[in-house]
Amino acid sequence: MNGTKSEINDIVGFLKKGPLDSNVEVVVGVPSIYLTYAKNILPNNISIAGQNTYKVAKGAFTGEISPAMLLDNGIPWVILGHSERRNIFGENDELIAEKVAHALDSGLKVIACIGEKLEEREAGKTDEVVFRQTKAIANKINSWDNVVVAYEPVWAIGTGKTATPQQAQEVHEKLRNWFSKNVNQTVAETVRIIYGGSVTAGNAKDLAKEKDIDGFLVGGASLKPDFVQIVNAKQESFMSCSCNEELLSYN
């Protein structure tokens, strides 16, 4: 929930200035009220995402927006299951899975977020939590072709704490193994798994070196010109921005 037209102009300005690695897919996730404004001024090499949608096309759900509404405005992506939706607004695994399934069925591409809280990590439940969250989605969808999985450990979001490259890689590798055993090997090899959690220009290069980290879900750092360095981290590794949330994906 960041941004004014003036602030969005500033973000678009440094994104246009770049230069941005042409091998990186950049998606900016914008508050719904500014989606069409941002879409009209973003350069063609940057795509755009809604930050949330509901699980049905229309109805008496005041305050929600639907995948159909995003598509009607030319918005191809949506972020679903973000840790703040889960932990502040109480969205559970089942609801998030239903939202992911409906968004995909409607024709959107989805950045599906998973991740454990600090007490869950300290209790040794990281694998249990991320596998449970992923399984809920897998139970509802038929294809992962238009899904990017974002692993965002809640304890590393906005706290200044970042999972070490080795900690992030360990979870990403285990997720690929889970896909291999529970979905199929093709999905395990091709699904993009990106990392989110206090990603900065300072740590992006080391994170990008890990073989199973395909990009970043960037929060506060996406509001600053340093975001360009994160986009180019692999050059010196894929991702999304939301005028407070950026998705970068290294192809």
mmCIF file of C-alpha atoms in Angstrom:
data_model
loop_
_atom_site.group_PDB
_atom_site.id
_atom_site.type_symbol
_atom_site.label_atom_id
_atom_site.label_comp_id
_atom_site.label_asym_id
_atom_site.label_seq_id
_atom_site.Cartn_x
_atom_site.Cartn_y
_atom_site.Cartn_z
ATOM 1 C CA MET A 1 0.000 0.000 0.000
ATOM 2 C CA ASN A 2 2.560 2.487 -1.233
ATOM 3 C CA GLY A 3 2.524 5.116 -3.913
ATOM 4 C CA THR A 4 1.073 8.314 -5.286
ATOM 5 C CA LYS A 5 1.081 9.367 -8.938
ATOM 6 C CA SER A 6 4.154 11.467 -8.214
ATOM 7 C CA GLU A 7 5.977 8.558 -6.570
ATOM 8 C CA ILE A 8 4.978 6.216 -9.384
ATOM 9 C CA ASN A 9 6.378 8.735 -11.862
ATOM 10 C CA ASP A 10 9.692 8.595 -10.002
ATOM 11 C CA ILE A 11 9.762 4.786 -10.061
ATOM 12 C CA VAL A 12 8.905 4.662 -13.758
ATOM 13 C CA GLY A 13 11.623 7.252 -14.336
ATOM 14 C CA PHE A 14 14.442 5.161 -12.897
ATOM 15 C CA LEU A 15 13.093 2.020 -14.565
ATOM 16 C CA LYS A 16 13.142 3.781 -17.947
ATOM 17 C CA LYS A 17 16.626 5.087 -17.294
ATOM 18 C CA GLY A 18 17.867 1.609 -16.373
ATOM 19 C CA PRO A 19 19.519 0.063 -18.155
ATOM 20 C CA LEU A 20 17.733 -3.215 -17.349
ATOM 21 C CA ASP A 21 19.153 -6.622 -18.248
ATOM 22 C CA SER A 22 17.109 -7.783 -21.254
ATOM 23 C CA ASN A 23 17.268 -11.383 -19.981
ATOM 24 C CA VAL A 24 15.314 -10.469 -16.836
ATOM 25 C CA GLU A 25 11.529 -10.394 -16.755
ATOM 26 C CA VAL A 26 10.384 -7.441 -14.650
ATOM 27 C CA VAL A 27 6.822 -7.209 -13.358
ATOM 28 C CA VAL A 28 5.579 -4.317 -11.223
ATOM 29 C CA GLY A 29 2.761 -5.065 -8.781
ATOM 30 C CA VAL A 30 0.779 -1.854 -8.360
ATOM 31 C CA PRO A 31 -2.055 -0.908 -5.959
ATOM 32 C CA SER A 32 -5.306 -1.439 -7.847
ATOM 33 C CA ILE A 33 -6.279 2.232 -7.967
ATOM 34 C CA TYR A 34 -3.051 3.023 -9.871
ATOM 35 C CA LEU A 35 -2.893 0.006 -12.207
ATOM 36 C CA THR A 36 -4.084 1.710 -15.385
ATOM 37 C CA TYR A 37 -2.113 4.875 -14.609
ATOM 38 C CA ALA A 38 1.101 2.900 -14.205
ATOM 39 C CA LYS A 39 0.364 0.704 -17.227
ATOM 40 C CA ASN A 40 0.038 3.778 -19.447
ATOM 41 C CA ILE A 41 3.465 5.154 -18.544
ATOM 42 C CA LEU A 42 5.585 2.018 -18.066
ATOM 43 C CA PRO A 43 8.025 1.086 -20.857
ATOM 44 C CA ASN A 44 7.121 -1.921 -22.997
ATOM 45 C CA ASN A 45 9.814 -4.122 -21.475
ATOM 46 C CA ILE A 46 8.109 -4.077 -18.053
ATOM 47 C CA SER A 47 4.883 -5.926 -17.293
ATOM 48 C CA ILE A 48 2.358 -5.223 -14.551
ATOM 49 C CA ALA A 49 0.523 -7.181 -11.828
ATOM 50 C CA GLY A 50 -2.357 -6.704 -9.465
ATOM 51 C CA GLN A 51 -1.489 -7.306 -5.830
ATOM 52 C CA ASN A 52 -4.551 -9.439 -5.114
ATOM 53 C CA THR A 53 -7.800 -10.769 -6.596
ATOM 54 C CA TYR A 54 -10.769 -12.730 -5.298
ATOM 55 C CA LYS A 55 -11.804 -16.281 -6.200
ATOM 56 C CA VAL A 56 -14.868 -15.480 -8.313
ATOM 57 C CA ALA A 57 -15.554 -13.337 -11.381
ATOM 58 C CA LYS A 58 -18.100 -10.960 -9.855
ATOM 59 C CA GLY A 59 -20.682 -10.610 -7.082
ATOM 60 C CA ALA A 60 -21.474 -9.022 -3.741
ATOM 61 C CA PHE A 61 -17.879 -8.783 -2.484
ATOM 62 C CA THR A 62 -17.458 -5.091 -1.752
ATOM 63 C CA GLY A 63 -13.857 -3.921 -1.912
ATOM 64 C CA GLU A 64 -12.535 -6.901 -3.875
ATOM 65 C CA ILE A 65 -11.418 -7.041 -7.493
ATOM 66 C CA SER A 66 -11.613 -10.040 -9.808
ATOM 67 C CA PRO A 67 -9.256 -11.556 -12.372
ATOM 68 C CA ALA A 68 -11.812 -10.530 -15.002
ATOM 69 C CA MET A 69 -11.413 -6.890 -13.938
ATOM 70 C CA LEU A 70 -7.617 -7.066 -14.207
ATOM 71 C CA LEU A 71 -7.823 -8.641 -17.654
ATOM 72 C CA ASP A 72 -10.405 -6.072 -18.769
ATOM 73 C CA ASN A 73 -7.772 -3.430 -18.024
ATOM 74 C CA GLY A 74 -4.931 -5.247 -19.756
ATOM 75 C CA ILE A 75 -3.229 -6.464 -16.569
ATOM 76 C CA PRO A 76 -1.708 -9.934 -17.194
ATOM 77 C CA TRP A 77 -0.283 -10.824 -13.752
ATOM 78 C CA VAL A 78 -1.452 -11.058 -10.147
ATOM 79 C CA ILE A 79 0.350 -11.669 -6.841
ATOM 80 C CA LEU A 80 -1.579 -14.084 -4.586
ATOM 81 C CA GLY A 81 -0.950 -15.475 -1.113
ATOM 82 C CA HIS A 82 1.484 -12.746 -0.107
ATOM 83 C CA SER A 83 2.538 -13.148 3.517
ATOM 84 C CA GLU A 84 0.705 -9.955 4.444
ATOM 85 C CA ARG A 85 -2.527 -11.329 2.966
ATOM 86 C CA ARG A 86 -1.999 -14.513 4.955
ATOM 87 C CA ASN A 87 -0.856 -13.060 8.256
ATOM 88 C CA ILE A 88 -2.577 -9.668 8.465
ATOM 89 C CA PHE A 89 -5.795 -10.403 6.611
ATOM 90 C CA GLY A 90 -6.157 -14.035 7.654
ATOM 91 C CA GLU A 91 -6.226 -15.671 4.231
ATOM 92 C CA ASN A 92 -5.744 -19.420 4.680
ATOM 93 C CA ASP A 93 -4.195 -22.016 2.382
ATOM 94 C CA GLU A 94 -7.544 -23.135 0.989
ATOM 95 C CA LEU A 95 -8.692 -19.638 0.042
ATOM 96 C CA ILE A 96 -5.362 -18.783 -1.558
ATOM 97 C CA ALA A 97 -5.425 -22.012 -3.562
ATOM 98 C CA GLU A 98 -8.960 -21.246 -4.767
ATOM 99 C CA LYS A 99 -7.873 -17.735 -5.764
ATOM 100 C CA VAL A 100 -4.856 -19.087 -7.659
ATOM 101 C CA ALA A 101 -7.014 -21.636 -9.498
ATOM 102 C CA HIS A 102 -9.629 -19.050 -10.502
ATOM 103 C CA ALA A 103 -6.991 -16.548 -11.625
ATOM 104 C CA LEU A 104 -5.317 -19.168 -13.821
ATOM 105 C CA ASP A 105 -8.634 -20.369 -15.232
ATOM 106 C CA SER A 106 -9.456 -16.749 -16.068
ATOM 107 C CA GLY A 107 -6.218 -16.322 -18.025
ATOM 108 C CA LEU A 108 -3.968 -14.501 -15.564
ATOM 109 C CA LYS A 109 -0.387 -15.422 -14.767
ATOM 110 C CA VAL A 110 0.149 -15.861 -11.029
ATOM 111 C CA ILE A 111 2.961 -15.136 -8.594
ATOM 112 C CA ALA A 112 1.999 -17.536 -5.790
ATOM 113 C CA CYS A 113 3.649 -16.775 -2.437
ATOM 114 C CA ILE A 114 4.562 -19.238 0.294
ATOM 115 C CA GLY A 115 6.710 -19.009 3.417
ATOM 116 C CA GLU A 116 7.056 -19.717 7.114
ATOM 117 C CA LYS A 117 6.894 -17.443 10.159
ATOM 118 C CA LEU A 118 9.794 -17.058 12.612
ATOM 119 C CA GLU A 119 8.274 -19.352 15.228
ATOM 120 C CA GLU A 120 7.710 -22.020 12.572
ATOM 121 C CA ARG A 121 11.317 -21.832 11.405
ATOM 122 C CA GLU A 122 12.613 -21.967 14.972
ATOM 123 C CA ALA A 123 10.408 -25.015 15.608
ATOM 124 C CA GLY A 124 11.936 -26.767 12.600
ATOM 125 C CA LYS A 125 8.676 -26.622 10.632
ATOM 126 C CA THR A 126 9.870 -24.757 7.525
ATOM 127 C CA ASP A 127 9.513 -27.770 5.216
ATOM 128 C CA GLU A 128 6.144 -28.725 6.705
ATOM 129 C CA VAL A 129 4.732 -25.222 6.199
ATOM 130 C CA VAL A 130 5.972 -24.532 2.668
ATOM 131 C CA PHE A 131 5.044 -28.011 1.464
ATOM 132 C CA ARG A 132 1.549 -27.652 2.965
ATOM 133 C CA GLN A 133 1.039 -24.280 1.307
ATOM 134 C CA THR A 134 2.311 -25.583 -2.045
ATOM 135 C CA LYS A 135 0.199 -28.759 -1.841
ATOM 136 C CA ALA A 136 -2.961 -26.698 -1.281
ATOM 137 C CA ILE A 137 -2.311 -24.950 -4.595
ATOM 138 C CA ALA A 138 -1.302 -28.153 -6.381
ATOM 139 C CA ASN A 139 -4.595 -29.757 -5.336
ATOM 140 C CA LYS A 140 -6.559 -27.031 -7.150
ATOM 141 C CA ILE A 141 -4.688 -26.466 -10.414
ATOM 142 C CA ASN A 142 -3.962 -28.550 -13.496
ATOM 143 C CA SER A 143 -0.929 -26.716 -14.861
ATOM 144 C CA TRP A 144 2.016 -24.767 -13.440
ATOM 145 C CA ASP A 145 2.877 -23.181 -16.792
ATOM 146 C CA ASN A 146 1.668 -19.728 -15.746
ATOM 147 C CA VAL A 147 2.722 -19.881 -12.098
ATOM 148 C CA VAL A 148 5.813 -18.373 -10.505
ATOM 149 C CA VAL A 149 6.385 -19.598 -6.940
ATOM 150 C CA ALA A 150 7.699 -16.955 -4.541
ATOM 151 C CA TYR A 151 9.332 -18.258 -1.361
ATOM 152 C CA GLU A 152 9.173 -15.424 1.162
ATOM 153 C CA PRO A 153 10.129 -16.370 4.719
ATOM 154 C CA VAL A 154 7.946 -14.106 6.852
ATOM 155 C CA TRP A 155 10.709 -13.589 9.400
ATOM 156 C CA ALA A 156 12.847 -11.952 6.703
ATOM 157 C CA ILE A 157 10.273 -9.485 5.364
ATOM 158 C CA GLY A 158 10.729 -5.868 6.328
ATOM 159 C CA THR A 159 12.840 -6.888 9.301
ATOM 160 C CA GLY A 160 16.274 -6.290 7.843
ATOM 161 C CA LYS A 161 16.914 -10.006 8.360
ATOM 162 C CA THR A 162 17.580 -11.920 5.185
ATOM 163 C CA ALA A 163 17.857 -15.629 4.693
ATOM 164 C CA THR A 164 21.433 -16.385 3.769
ATOM 165 C CA PRO A 165 21.925 -17.530 0.171
ATOM 166 C CA GLN A 166 22.461 -21.036 1.556
ATOM 167 C CA GLN A 167 19.229 -20.963 3.627
ATOM 168 C CA ALA A 168 17.206 -19.749 0.655
ATOM 169 C CA GLN A 169 18.832 -22.254 -1.712
ATOM 170 C CA GLU A 170 18.093 -25.107 0.711
ATOM 171 C CA VAL A 171 14.357 -24.350 0.713
ATOM 172 C CA HIS A 172 14.237 -23.778 -3.063
ATOM 173 C CA GLU A 173 16.002 -27.099 -3.678
ATOM 174 C CA LYS A 174 13.592 -28.913 -1.349
ATOM 175 C CA LEU A 175 10.665 -27.328 -3.174
ATOM 176 C CA ARG A 176 11.994 -28.630 -6.499
ATOM 177 C CA ASN A 177 12.309 -32.092 -4.965
ATOM 178 C CA TRP A 178 8.728 -31.793 -3.694
ATOM 179 C CA PHE A 179 7.519 -30.919 -7.190
ATOM 180 C CA SER A 180 9.443 -33.866 -8.598
ATOM 181 C CA LYS A 181 7.815 -36.302 -6.170
ATOM 182 C CA ASN A 182 4.324 -34.802 -5.998
ATOM 183 C CA VAL A 183 3.694 -33.184 -9.396
ATOM 184 C CA ASN A 184 6.197 -34.257 -12.065
ATOM 185 C CA GLN A 185 9.828 -33.857 -13.049
ATOM 186 C CA THR A 186 9.094 -31.392 -15.844
ATOM 187 C CA VAL A 187 7.440 -28.964 -13.439
ATOM 188 C CA ALA A 188 10.266 -29.462 -10.942
ATOM 189 C CA GLU A 189 12.782 -28.430 -13.586
ATOM 190 C CA THR A 190 10.864 -25.590 -15.221
ATOM 191 C CA VAL A 191 8.803 -23.814 -12.542
ATOM 192 C CA ARG A 192 10.412 -20.530 -11.555
ATOM 193 C CA ILE A 193 10.996 -20.234 -7.811
ATOM 194 C CA ILE A 194 11.924 -16.737 -6.706
ATOM 195 C CA TYR A 195 13.049 -15.455 -3.304
ATOM 196 C CA GLY A 196 11.516 -12.604 -1.319
ATOM 197 C CA GLY A 197 12.646 -11.269 2.034
ATOM 198 C CA SER A 198 14.639 -8.052 2.521
ATOM 199 C CA VAL A 199 16.268 -8.347 -0.906
ATOM 200 C CA THR A 200 18.609 -5.410 -1.519
ATOM 201 C CA ALA A 201 21.169 -4.319 -4.062
ATOM 202 C CA GLY A 202 23.765 -5.438 -1.530
ATOM 203 C CA ASN A 203 22.669 -9.073 -1.194
ATOM 204 C CA ALA A 204 21.008 -9.749 -4.564
ATOM 205 C CA LYS A 205 24.195 -10.803 -6.356
ATOM 206 C CA ASP A 206 25.052 -13.498 -3.813
ATOM 207 C CA LEU A 207 21.463 -14.784 -3.742
ATOM 208 C CA ALA A 208 21.364 -14.856 -7.549
ATOM 209 C CA LYS A 209 24.374 -17.160 -7.677
ATOM 210 C CA GLU A 210 22.382 -20.033 -6.138
ATOM 211 C CA LYS A 211 21.251 -22.527 -8.778
ATOM 212 C CA ASP A 212 17.616 -22.861 -7.643
ATOM 213 C CA ILE A 213 16.932 -19.151 -7.071
ATOM 214 C CA ASP A 214 15.323 -17.910 -10.283
ATOM 215 C CA GLY A 215 14.726 -14.315 -9.250
ATOM 216 C CA PHE A 216 13.321 -12.098 -6.517
ATOM 217 C CA LEU A 217 10.114 -10.745 -5.058
ATOM 218 C CA VAL A 218 11.262 -7.312 -3.945
ATOM 219 C CA GLY A 219 9.470 -5.124 -1.419
ATOM 220 C CA GLY A 220 10.818 -1.823 -0.114
ATOM 221 C CA ALA A 221 13.918 -1.862 -2.297
ATOM 222 C CA SER A 222 11.722 -1.738 -5.404
ATOM 223 C CA LEU A 223 10.756 1.825 -4.503
ATOM 224 C CA LYS A 224 14.343 3.043 -4.863
ATOM 225 C CA PRO A 225 16.707 3.507 -7.833
ATOM 226 C CA ASP A 226 18.841 0.700 -6.384
ATOM 227 C CA PHE A 227 16.165 -1.630 -7.730
ATOM 228 C CA VAL A 228 17.912 -1.400 -11.089
ATOM 229 C CA GLN A 229 20.971 -3.070 -9.516
ATOM 230 C CA ILE A 230 18.749 -5.909 -8.279
ATOM 231 C CA VAL A 231 17.334 -6.400 -11.769
ATOM 232 C CA ASN A 232 20.894 -6.652 -13.073
ATOM 233 C CA ALA A 233 22.215 -8.848 -10.249
ATOM 234 C CA LYS A 234 22.539 -11.999 -12.345
ATOM 235 C CA GLN A 235 24.452 -10.126 -14.979
ATOM 236 C CA GLU A 236 27.474 -9.360 -12.671
ATOM 237 C CA SER A 237 20.329 -13.577 -12.036
ATOM 238 C CA PHE A 238 13.970 -13.188 -12.575
ATOM 239 C CA MET A 239 11.460 -10.947 -10.587
ATOM 240 C CA SER A 240 8.156 -8.566 -9.770
ATOM 241 C CA CYS A 241 7.536 -4.962 -8.532
ATOM 242 C CA SER A 242 4.525 -3.493 -6.878
ATOM 243 C CA CYS A 243 5.217 0.148 -6.497
ATOM 244 C CA ASN A 244 5.969 -1.653 -3.384
ATOM 245 C CA GLU A 245 6.371 -5.133 -4.782
ATOM 246 C CA GLU A 246 8.656 -6.093 -7.626
ATOM 247 C CA LEU A 247 9.000 -9.444 -9.311
ATOM 248 C CA LEU A 248 12.233 -10.162 -11.085
ATOM 249 C CA SER A 249 12.757 -13.296 -12.995
ATOM 250 C CA TYR A 250 16.002 -14.449 -14.459
ATOM 251 C CA ASN A 251 15.378 -16.374 -17.642
#
